[in-house]
Structure formats: C-alpha cells, structure tokens
CSV table of C-alpha atoms in Angstrom, one decimal:
chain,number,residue,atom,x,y,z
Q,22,UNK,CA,-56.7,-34.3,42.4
Q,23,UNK,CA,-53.6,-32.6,41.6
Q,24,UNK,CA,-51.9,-29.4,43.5
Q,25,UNK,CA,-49.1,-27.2,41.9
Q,26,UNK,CA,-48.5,-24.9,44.7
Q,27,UNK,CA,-45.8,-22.1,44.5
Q,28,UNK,CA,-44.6,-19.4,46.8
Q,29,UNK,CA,-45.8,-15.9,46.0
Q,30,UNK,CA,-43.3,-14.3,43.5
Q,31,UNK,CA,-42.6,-11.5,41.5
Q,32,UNK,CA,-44.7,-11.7,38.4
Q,33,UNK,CA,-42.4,-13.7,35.2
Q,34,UNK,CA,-44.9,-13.7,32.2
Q,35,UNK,CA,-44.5,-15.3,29.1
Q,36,UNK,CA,-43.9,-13.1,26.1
Q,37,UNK,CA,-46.7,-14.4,23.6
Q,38,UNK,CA,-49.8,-16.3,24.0
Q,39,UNK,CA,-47.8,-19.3,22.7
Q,40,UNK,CA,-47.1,-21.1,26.1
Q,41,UNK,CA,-44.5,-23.3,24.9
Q,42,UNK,CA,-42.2,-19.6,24.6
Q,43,UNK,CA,-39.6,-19.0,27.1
Q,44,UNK,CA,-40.9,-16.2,29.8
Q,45,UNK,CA,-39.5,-13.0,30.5
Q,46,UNK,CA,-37.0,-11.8,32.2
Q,47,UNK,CA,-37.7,-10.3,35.5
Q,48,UNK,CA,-36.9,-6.4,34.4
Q,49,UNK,CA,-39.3,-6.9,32.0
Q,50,UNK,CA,-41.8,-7.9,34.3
Q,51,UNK,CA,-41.3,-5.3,36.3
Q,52,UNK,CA,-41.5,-3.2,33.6
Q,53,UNK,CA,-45.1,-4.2,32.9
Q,54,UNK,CA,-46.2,-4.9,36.9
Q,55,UNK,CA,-46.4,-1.1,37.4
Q,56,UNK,CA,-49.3,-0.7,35.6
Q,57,UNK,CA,-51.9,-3.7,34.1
Q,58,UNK,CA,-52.4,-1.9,31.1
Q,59,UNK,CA,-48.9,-0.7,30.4
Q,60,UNK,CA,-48.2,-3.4,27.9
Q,61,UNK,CA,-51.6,-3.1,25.7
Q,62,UNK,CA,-50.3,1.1,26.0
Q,63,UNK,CA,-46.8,-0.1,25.0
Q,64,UNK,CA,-47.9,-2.2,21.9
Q,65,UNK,CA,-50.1,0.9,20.7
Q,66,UNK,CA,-53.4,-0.1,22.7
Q,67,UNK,CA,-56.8,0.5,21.3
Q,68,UNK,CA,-55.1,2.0,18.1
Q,69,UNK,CA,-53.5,-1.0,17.6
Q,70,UNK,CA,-56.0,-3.4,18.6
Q,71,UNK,CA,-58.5,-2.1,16.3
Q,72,UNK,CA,-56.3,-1.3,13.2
Q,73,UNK,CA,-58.1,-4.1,11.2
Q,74,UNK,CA,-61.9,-2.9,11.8
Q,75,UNK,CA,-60.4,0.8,11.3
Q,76,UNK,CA,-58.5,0.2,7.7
Q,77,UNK,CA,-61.3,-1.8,6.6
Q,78,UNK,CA,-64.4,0.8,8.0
Q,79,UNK,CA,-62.7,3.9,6.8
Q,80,UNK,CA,-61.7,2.7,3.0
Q,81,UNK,CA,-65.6,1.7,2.5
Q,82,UNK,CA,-66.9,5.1,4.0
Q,83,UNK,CA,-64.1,7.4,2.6
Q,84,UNK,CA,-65.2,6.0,-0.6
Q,85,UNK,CA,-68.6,6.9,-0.8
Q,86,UNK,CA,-66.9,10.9,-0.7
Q,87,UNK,CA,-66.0,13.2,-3.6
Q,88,UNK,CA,-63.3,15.6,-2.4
Q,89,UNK,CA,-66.1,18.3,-3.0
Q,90,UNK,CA,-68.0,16.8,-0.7
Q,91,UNK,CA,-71.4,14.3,-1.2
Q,92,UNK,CA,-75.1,15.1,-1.6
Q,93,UNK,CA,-76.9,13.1,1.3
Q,94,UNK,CA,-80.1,11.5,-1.3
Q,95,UNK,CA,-81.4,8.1,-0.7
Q,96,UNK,CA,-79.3,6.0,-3.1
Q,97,UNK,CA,-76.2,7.5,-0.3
Q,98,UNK,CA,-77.7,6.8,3.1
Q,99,UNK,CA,-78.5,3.1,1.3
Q,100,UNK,CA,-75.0,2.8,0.6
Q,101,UNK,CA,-74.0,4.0,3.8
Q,102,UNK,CA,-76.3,1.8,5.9
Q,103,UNK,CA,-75.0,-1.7,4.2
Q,104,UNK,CA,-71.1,-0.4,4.8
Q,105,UNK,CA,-72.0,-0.2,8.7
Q,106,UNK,CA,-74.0,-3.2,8.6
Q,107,UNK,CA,-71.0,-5.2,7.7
Q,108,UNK,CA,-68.7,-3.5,10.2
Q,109,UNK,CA,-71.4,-5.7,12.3
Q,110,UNK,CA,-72.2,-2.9,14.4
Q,111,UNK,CA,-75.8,-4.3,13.7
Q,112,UNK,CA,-78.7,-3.3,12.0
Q,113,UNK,CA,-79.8,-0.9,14.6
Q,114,UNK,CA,-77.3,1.3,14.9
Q,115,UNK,CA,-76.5,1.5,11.1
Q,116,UNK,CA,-80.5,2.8,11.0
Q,117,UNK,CA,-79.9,5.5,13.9
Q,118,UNK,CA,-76.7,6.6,12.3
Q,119,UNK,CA,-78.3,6.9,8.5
Q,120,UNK,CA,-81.2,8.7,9.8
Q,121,UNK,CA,-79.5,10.9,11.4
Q,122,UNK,CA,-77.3,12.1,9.0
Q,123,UNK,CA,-80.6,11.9,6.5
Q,124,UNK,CA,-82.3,14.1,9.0
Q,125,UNK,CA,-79.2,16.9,9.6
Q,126,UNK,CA,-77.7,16.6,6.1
Q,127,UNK,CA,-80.3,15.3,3.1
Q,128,UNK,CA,-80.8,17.3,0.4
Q,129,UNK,CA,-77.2,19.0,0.6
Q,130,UNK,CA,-73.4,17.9,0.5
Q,131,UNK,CA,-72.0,16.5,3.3
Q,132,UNK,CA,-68.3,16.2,4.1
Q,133,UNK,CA,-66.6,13.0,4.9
Q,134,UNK,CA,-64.6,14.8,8.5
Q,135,UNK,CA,-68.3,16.1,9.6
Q,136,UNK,CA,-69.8,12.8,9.2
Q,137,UNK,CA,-67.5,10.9,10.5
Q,138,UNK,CA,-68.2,12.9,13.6
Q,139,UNK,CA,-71.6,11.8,13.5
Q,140,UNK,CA,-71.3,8.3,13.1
Q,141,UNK,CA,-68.5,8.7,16.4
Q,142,UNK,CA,-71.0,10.3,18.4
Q,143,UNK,CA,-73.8,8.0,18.0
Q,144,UNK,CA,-71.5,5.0,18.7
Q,145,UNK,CA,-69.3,6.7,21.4
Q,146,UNK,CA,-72.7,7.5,23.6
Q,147,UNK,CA,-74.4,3.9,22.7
Q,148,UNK,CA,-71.2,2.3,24.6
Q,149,UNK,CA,-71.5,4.7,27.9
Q,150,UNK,CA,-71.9,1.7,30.1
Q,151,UNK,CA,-71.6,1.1,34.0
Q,152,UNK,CA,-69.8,-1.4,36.4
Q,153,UNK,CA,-67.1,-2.0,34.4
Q,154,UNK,CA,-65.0,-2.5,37.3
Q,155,UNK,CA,-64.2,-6.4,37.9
Q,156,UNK,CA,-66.3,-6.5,41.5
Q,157,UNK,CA,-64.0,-7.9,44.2
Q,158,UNK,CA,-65.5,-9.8,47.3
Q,159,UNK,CA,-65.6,-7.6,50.2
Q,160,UNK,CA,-63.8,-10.4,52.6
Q,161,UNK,CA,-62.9,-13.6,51.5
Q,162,UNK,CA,-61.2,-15.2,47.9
Q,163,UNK,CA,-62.6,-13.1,44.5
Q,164,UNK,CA,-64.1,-15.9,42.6
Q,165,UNK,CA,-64.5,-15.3,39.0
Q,166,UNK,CA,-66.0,-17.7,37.0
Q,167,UNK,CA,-64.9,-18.1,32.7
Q,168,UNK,CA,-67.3,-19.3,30.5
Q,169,UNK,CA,-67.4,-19.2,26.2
Q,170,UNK,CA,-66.9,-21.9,23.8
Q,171,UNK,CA,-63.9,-23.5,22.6
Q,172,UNK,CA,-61.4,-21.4,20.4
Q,173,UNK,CA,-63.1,-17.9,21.7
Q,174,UNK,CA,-59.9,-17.1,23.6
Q,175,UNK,CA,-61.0,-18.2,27.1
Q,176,UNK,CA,-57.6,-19.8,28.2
Q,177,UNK,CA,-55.8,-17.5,27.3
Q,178,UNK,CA,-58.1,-14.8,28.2
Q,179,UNK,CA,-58.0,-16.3,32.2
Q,180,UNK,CA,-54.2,-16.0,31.7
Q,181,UNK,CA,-54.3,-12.6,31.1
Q,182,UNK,CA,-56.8,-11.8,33.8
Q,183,UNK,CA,-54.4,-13.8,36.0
Q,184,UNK,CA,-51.3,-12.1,35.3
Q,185,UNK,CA,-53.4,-8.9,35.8
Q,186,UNK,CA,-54.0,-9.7,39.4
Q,187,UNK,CA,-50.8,-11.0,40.1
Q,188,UNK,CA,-48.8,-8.0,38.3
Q,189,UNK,CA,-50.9,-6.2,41.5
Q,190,UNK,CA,-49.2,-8.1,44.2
Q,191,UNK,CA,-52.8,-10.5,44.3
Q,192,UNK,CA,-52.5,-14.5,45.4
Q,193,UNK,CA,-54.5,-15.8,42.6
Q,194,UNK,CA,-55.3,-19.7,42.0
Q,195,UNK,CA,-56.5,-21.2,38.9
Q,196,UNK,CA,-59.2,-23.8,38.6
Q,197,UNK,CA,-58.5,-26.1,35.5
Q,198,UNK,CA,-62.5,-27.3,35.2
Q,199,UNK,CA,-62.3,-27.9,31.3
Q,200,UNK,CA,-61.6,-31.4,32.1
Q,201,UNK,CA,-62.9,-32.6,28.9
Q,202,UNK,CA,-60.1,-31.1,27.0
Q,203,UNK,CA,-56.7,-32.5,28.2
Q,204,UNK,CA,-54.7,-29.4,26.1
Q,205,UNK,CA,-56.9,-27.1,28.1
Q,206,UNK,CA,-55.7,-28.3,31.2
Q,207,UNK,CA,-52.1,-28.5,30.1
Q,208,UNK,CA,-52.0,-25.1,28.6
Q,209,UNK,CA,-53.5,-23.1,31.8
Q,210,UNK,CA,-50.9,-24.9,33.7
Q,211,UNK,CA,-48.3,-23.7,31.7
Q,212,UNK,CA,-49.4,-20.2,31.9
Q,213,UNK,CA,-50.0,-20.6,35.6
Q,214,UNK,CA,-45.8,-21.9,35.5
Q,215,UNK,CA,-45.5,-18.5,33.3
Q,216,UNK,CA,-47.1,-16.0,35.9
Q,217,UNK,CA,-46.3,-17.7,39.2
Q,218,UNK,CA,-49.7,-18.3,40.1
Q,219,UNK,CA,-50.9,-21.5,41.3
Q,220,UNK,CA,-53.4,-23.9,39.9
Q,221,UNK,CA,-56.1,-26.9,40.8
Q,222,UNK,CA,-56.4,-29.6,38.3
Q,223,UNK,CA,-57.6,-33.5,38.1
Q,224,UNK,CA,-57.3,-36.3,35.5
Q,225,UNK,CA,-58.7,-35.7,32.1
Q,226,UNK,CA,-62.5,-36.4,32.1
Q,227,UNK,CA,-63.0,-36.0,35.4
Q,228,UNK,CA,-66.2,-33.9,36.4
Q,229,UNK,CA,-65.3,-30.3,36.0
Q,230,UNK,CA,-68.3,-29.4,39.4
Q,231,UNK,CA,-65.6,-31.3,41.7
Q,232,UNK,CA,-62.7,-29.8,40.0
Q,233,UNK,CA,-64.4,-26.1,41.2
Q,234,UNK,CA,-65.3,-27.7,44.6
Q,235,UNK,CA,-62.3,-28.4,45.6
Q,236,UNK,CA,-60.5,-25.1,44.1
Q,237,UNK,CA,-62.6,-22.8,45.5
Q,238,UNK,CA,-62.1,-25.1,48.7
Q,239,UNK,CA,-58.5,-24.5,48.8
Q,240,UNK,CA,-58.8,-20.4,47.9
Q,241,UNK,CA,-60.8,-20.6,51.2
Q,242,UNK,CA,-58.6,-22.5,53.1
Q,243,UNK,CA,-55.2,-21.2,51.8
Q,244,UNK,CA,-56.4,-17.5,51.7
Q,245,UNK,CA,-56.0,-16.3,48.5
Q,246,UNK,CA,-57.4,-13.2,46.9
Q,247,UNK,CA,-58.2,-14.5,43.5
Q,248,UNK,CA,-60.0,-17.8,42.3
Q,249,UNK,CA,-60.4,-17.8,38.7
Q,250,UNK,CA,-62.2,-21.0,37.2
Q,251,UNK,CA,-62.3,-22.1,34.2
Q,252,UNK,CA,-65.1,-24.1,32.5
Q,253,UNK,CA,-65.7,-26.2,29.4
Q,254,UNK,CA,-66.2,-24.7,25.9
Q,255,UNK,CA,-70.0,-25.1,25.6
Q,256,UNK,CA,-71.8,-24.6,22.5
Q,257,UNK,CA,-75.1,-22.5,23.7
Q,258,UNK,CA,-76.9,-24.4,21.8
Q,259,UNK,CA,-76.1,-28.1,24.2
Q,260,UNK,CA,-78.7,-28.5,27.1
Q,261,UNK,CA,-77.2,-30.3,28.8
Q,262,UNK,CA,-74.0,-28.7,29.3
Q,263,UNK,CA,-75.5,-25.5,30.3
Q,264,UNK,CA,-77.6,-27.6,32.8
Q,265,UNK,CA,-73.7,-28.5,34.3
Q,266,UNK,CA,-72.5,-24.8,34.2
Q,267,UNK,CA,-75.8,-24.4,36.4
Q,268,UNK,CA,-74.2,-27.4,39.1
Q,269,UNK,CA,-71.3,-25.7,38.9
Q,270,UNK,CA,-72.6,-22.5,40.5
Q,271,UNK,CA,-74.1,-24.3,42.8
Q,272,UNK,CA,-71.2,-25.8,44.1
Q,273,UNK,CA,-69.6,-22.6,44.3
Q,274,UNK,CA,-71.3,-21.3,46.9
Q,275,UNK,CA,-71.0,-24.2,49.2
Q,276,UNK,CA,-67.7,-22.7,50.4
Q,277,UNK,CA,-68.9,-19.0,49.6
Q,278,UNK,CA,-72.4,-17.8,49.6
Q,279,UNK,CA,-72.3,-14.7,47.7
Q,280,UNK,CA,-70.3,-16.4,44.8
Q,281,UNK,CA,-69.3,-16.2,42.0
Q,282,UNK,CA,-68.5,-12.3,42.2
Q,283,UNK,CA,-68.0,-12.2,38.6
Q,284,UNK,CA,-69.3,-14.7,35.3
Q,285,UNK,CA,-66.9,-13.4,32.6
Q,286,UNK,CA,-68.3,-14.5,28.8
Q,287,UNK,CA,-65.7,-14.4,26.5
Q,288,UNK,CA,-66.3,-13.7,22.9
Q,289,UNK,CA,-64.3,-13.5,20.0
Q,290,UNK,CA,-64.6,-10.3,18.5
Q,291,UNK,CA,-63.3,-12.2,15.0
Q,292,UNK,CA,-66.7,-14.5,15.1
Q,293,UNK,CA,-68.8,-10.9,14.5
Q,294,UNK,CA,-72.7,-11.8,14.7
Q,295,UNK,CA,-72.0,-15.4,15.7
Q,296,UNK,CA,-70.8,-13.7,19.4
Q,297,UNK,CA,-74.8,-12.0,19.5
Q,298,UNK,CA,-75.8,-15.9,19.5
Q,299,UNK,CA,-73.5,-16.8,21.8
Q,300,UNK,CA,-74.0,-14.0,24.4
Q,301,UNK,CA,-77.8,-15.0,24.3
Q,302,UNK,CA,-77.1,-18.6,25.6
Q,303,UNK,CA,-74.4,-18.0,28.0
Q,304,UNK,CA,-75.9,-15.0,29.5
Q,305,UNK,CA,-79.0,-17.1,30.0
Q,306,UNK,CA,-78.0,-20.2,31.3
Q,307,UNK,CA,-74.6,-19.3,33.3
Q,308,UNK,CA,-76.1,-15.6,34.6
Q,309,UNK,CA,-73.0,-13.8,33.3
Q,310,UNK,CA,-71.9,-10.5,34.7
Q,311,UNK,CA,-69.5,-9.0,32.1
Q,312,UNK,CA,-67.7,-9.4,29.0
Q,313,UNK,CA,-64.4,-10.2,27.9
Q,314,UNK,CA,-63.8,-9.7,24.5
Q,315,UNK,CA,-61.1,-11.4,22.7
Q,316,UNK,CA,-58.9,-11.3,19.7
Q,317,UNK,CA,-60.1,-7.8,18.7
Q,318,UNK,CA,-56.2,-7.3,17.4
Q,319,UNK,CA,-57.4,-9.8,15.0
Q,320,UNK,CA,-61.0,-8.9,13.7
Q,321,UNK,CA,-62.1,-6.3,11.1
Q,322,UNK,CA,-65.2,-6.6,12.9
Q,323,UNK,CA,-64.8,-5.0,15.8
Q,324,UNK,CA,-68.0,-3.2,15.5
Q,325,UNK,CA,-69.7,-6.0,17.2
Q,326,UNK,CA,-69.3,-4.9,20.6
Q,327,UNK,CA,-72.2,-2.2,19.7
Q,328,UNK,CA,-74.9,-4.9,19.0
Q,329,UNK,CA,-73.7,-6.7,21.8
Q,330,UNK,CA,-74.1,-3.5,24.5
Q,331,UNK,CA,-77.4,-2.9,22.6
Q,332,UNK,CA,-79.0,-6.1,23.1
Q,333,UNK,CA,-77.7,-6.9,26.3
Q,334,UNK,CA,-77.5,-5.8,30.2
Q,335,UNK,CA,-74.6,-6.4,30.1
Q,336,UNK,CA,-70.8,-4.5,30.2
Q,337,UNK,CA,-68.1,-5.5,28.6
Q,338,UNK,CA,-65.5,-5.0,31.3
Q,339,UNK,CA,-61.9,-6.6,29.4
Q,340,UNK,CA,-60.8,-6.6,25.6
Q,341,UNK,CA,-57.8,-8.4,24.5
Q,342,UNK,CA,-56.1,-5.8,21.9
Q,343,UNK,CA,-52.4,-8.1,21.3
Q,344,UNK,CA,-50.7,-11.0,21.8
Q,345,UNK,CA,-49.0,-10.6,24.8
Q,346,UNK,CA,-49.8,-11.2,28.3
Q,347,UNK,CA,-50.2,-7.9,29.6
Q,348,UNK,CA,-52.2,-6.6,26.0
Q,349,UNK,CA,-55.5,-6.4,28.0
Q,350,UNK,CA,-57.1,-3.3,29.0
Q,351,UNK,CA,-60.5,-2.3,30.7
Q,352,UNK,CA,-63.2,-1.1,28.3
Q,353,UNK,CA,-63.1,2.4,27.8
Q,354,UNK,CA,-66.0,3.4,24.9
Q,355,UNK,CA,-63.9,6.7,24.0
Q,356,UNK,CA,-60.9,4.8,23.3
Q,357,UNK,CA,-62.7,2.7,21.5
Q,358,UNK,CA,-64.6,4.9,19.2
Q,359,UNK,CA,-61.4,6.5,18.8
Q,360,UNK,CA,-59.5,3.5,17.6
Q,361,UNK,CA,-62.3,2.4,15.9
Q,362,UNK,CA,-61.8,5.2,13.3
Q,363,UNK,CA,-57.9,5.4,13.2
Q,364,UNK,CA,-57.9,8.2,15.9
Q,365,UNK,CA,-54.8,8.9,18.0
C-alpha cells in the first residue's frame, strides 16, 4: 500500500477536468476559495450548465405557438406531451403538465409566456426536496462513499467534491478503491497533486475493500475531516460486484460505526433514461444517500433529474454545470427550473 502525504496547503486547482493541464496559479485559487460555488457563478452557473436542454426544450415548445396565440384541443396537448417526453423529464410529469394546461386552457388560445409558466411551476414544486446538505460526522473523519459506473463522471466528480472541502480550509484524503482500473487510480492522484489533498492507493488489481480499510484507517488515525472513497464503475446489472460494494461498507465501519455519512450516486445527466436504471441498482444495492449529477453542461436532457426525484427517495445534493474544478454547485430546484427554460 502506497501513501502520498502532503502538508495542508492553500488550495492550487487544476484549470479543466483534463488532469494532465498545468494548475492554477495561487491568486486564482484564492479567487475561487472564497466561495465553493464562485466558479460554477463565474462561468454562468445554472444558465450555463443547462444551455443545451434549454435551446433544445424551448425551440420544440415555441414552435407549437402562433404569434396569436394556440387553441389548447387534443391534437396540441398530444404534441406537447411527446416534446416533454423527450426532454426525458418522464412520462409522468409530461401527463401532469398536459392535463393541466388541458384542464385550465382547452377549448381556448393559450399563449406560449402563460404556459411556459405552467410547465415551470409543476416542475419547480416536483424538485422541492430536503437534506440537500452533504451531512458531516458530528466527531470524527466525514466519510463519503462514490459509487456510479465507468464514464458517468465519478472521478472527476470526487475531484470536485474534494477541492470543495479543501477550498474550505478541510484536511481531506482520497481513497483510490477503483483498483481494477489502473487510469482511475492514476488520474485521482493527479487531481489529488492538483488540489493538495492527500490520497491512499495500492497496486492495480488489488482488492478495492482493503484499499477503503486502510484509508479510512489512516483518516482516523491522522485526523482528517474528510475521507472520500472511491469505488469501481459497476454496471447495476453485475451481482456480484454489488455483493463487493456491500463488503465495502462493511469494512467501513470497522474503524467508524456510524459510516459512511454520505453514499453519493453519480449519474450522467447526458445518459437521460439510462441514469433511472442506474439509480434503481445502485440505490438498492450500495444504500445511496444523495445524488451527484454530472455533465449537465453537456446534456440536452437535463430533464432527467425530474424522473429521477419522482421515482426515488432520494436528493440530489451536487450537479456538475462546467468543466472546471470549482463548476459544482448544490442543487437548488429554482435555479434549476430557471435555467432550465433560458431564465436569468
């Protein structure tokens, strides 16, 4: 088992979510320390973040709309439910949305501004969620466990949620547990280099239970205020890997009882009703507290978040909006209904 231990620094992030790029300077970290969602502000936030989802949702909806105004029959609400369905938002809410505008506005012209205002509301109050806080251990290391499958944005998600912590003066320590992927490893350990945080790894292969073991050992031992862990990509769909997400729990609380405070499920907001399925296994098999969602900078489906709150207990508590480090911000549903639709 390897240790790369560092002194507690000032926070030096890397500029992209490329690795390999040189970091920044420290002013510029500063810059971005003061606050962990200044940078996701800086790089137009939510706006930003959900520019694809917004062009692409307003076009097909503006559309249905004669300047004059539209009569709400059935051949419009039909049209209006399959636009919304492929947002992904889901079947559901596209059916709450269409029968209430074909209960407030059938039989007479409806305007696209009023509407629009209806379809906001209904998704704005189906996101009101609680505990979106990240919950901290009351004494004792945070330990956050990361789970999602390979290319949803979980390493670099766990960097951002590192540089997060340590942009707040936190000791974090990283837990490199997807030992089956030797680039995983490597590129954590880069971004730990990048932030200034320090990091537990082992030889590729090795079993990723003892690679948590003896992290989670050391964020005891050594004192620090964060543990984040990674874990290997697992389908939902492979048995037996979920049966090793369940050891490493276990393990966990060996060296703290009431751990992990937080299972973190990310999902890429770009794989639209694919994430549903993959929420669905995860959520049953690793007990997942929150959501992260990743890559919504990159989706036009960014309505999927809605299904996902609908079907599940569970909050989504992170969402990646850019490609820098400090581009994640905490889930707020009125910025999010708000960007959704192009809204400053």
């Amino acid at each position: 088992m390897a240790f790369w231990n560092r002194k507690k620094t000032d926070p030096t992030p890397a500029t992209s979510v490329d690795p390999t790029q040189a970091a920044a300077t420290p002013s510029e970290a500063a810059d971005t320390s003061a606050n962990a969602n200044t940078a996701a502000k800086k790089s137009g936030g939510w706006l930003a973040g959900l520019r694809k989802t917004a062009q692409w949702l307003n076009t097909d909806i503006r559309d249905l709309w004669k300047s004059e105004g539209e009569l709400v029959d059935d051949d419009f609400l039909q049209k209006l439910f399959a636009i919304l369905v492929r947002s992904d938002m889901g079947g559901d809410m596209a059916r709450t949305i269409r029968d209430r505008i074909g209960r407030d506005y059938r039989a007479r012209k409806g305007h696209f501004e009023e509407m629009l205002t209806v379809i906001s509301e209904e998704i704005r109050s189906s996101l009101e969620q609680t505990g979106t806080a990240i919950k901290m251990a009351e004494t004792g290391p945070t330990v956050i466990l990361v789970v999602g499958v390979n290319g949803s944005g979980k390493t670099t998600s766990i960097a951002k949620l590192a540089y997060r912590f340590h942009a707040q003066g936190k000791r974090v320590l990283l837990g490199a547990g997807d030992t089956f992927r030797a680039a995983a490893v490597e590129q954590l350990k880069i971004w730990s280099d990048r932030i200034g945080c320090d990091i537990v790894t082992a030889a590729s292969g090795a079993d990723p239970a003892s690679v948590v073991f003896q992290t989670v050992a050391k964020a005891v031992a050594d004192q620090y205020d964060v543990c984040i862990l990674d874990t290997a990509g697992r389908l939902q769909t492979q048995g037996h890997l979920m049966q090793q997400l369940d050891k490493i729990r276990r393990v966990i609380t060996k060296h703290v009882a009431d751990a992990p405070h937080e299972v973190l499920l990310v999902l890429d907001a770009t794989a639209g009703q694919n994430a549903i399925s993959q929420a669905k296994g995860f959520s049953q098999a690793a007990g997942c507290t929150g959501i992260v969602l990743s890559k919504l900078d990159g989706s036009a489906k960014g309505g999927v978040i809605v299904p996902i709150r609908q079907q599940f207990n569970l909050p989504v508590k992170l969402v990646g909006l850019g490609e820098q480090l400090g581009d994640m911000a905490e889930f707020d549903p009125d910025s999010f209904t708000k960007g959704l639709f192009g809204e400053e």
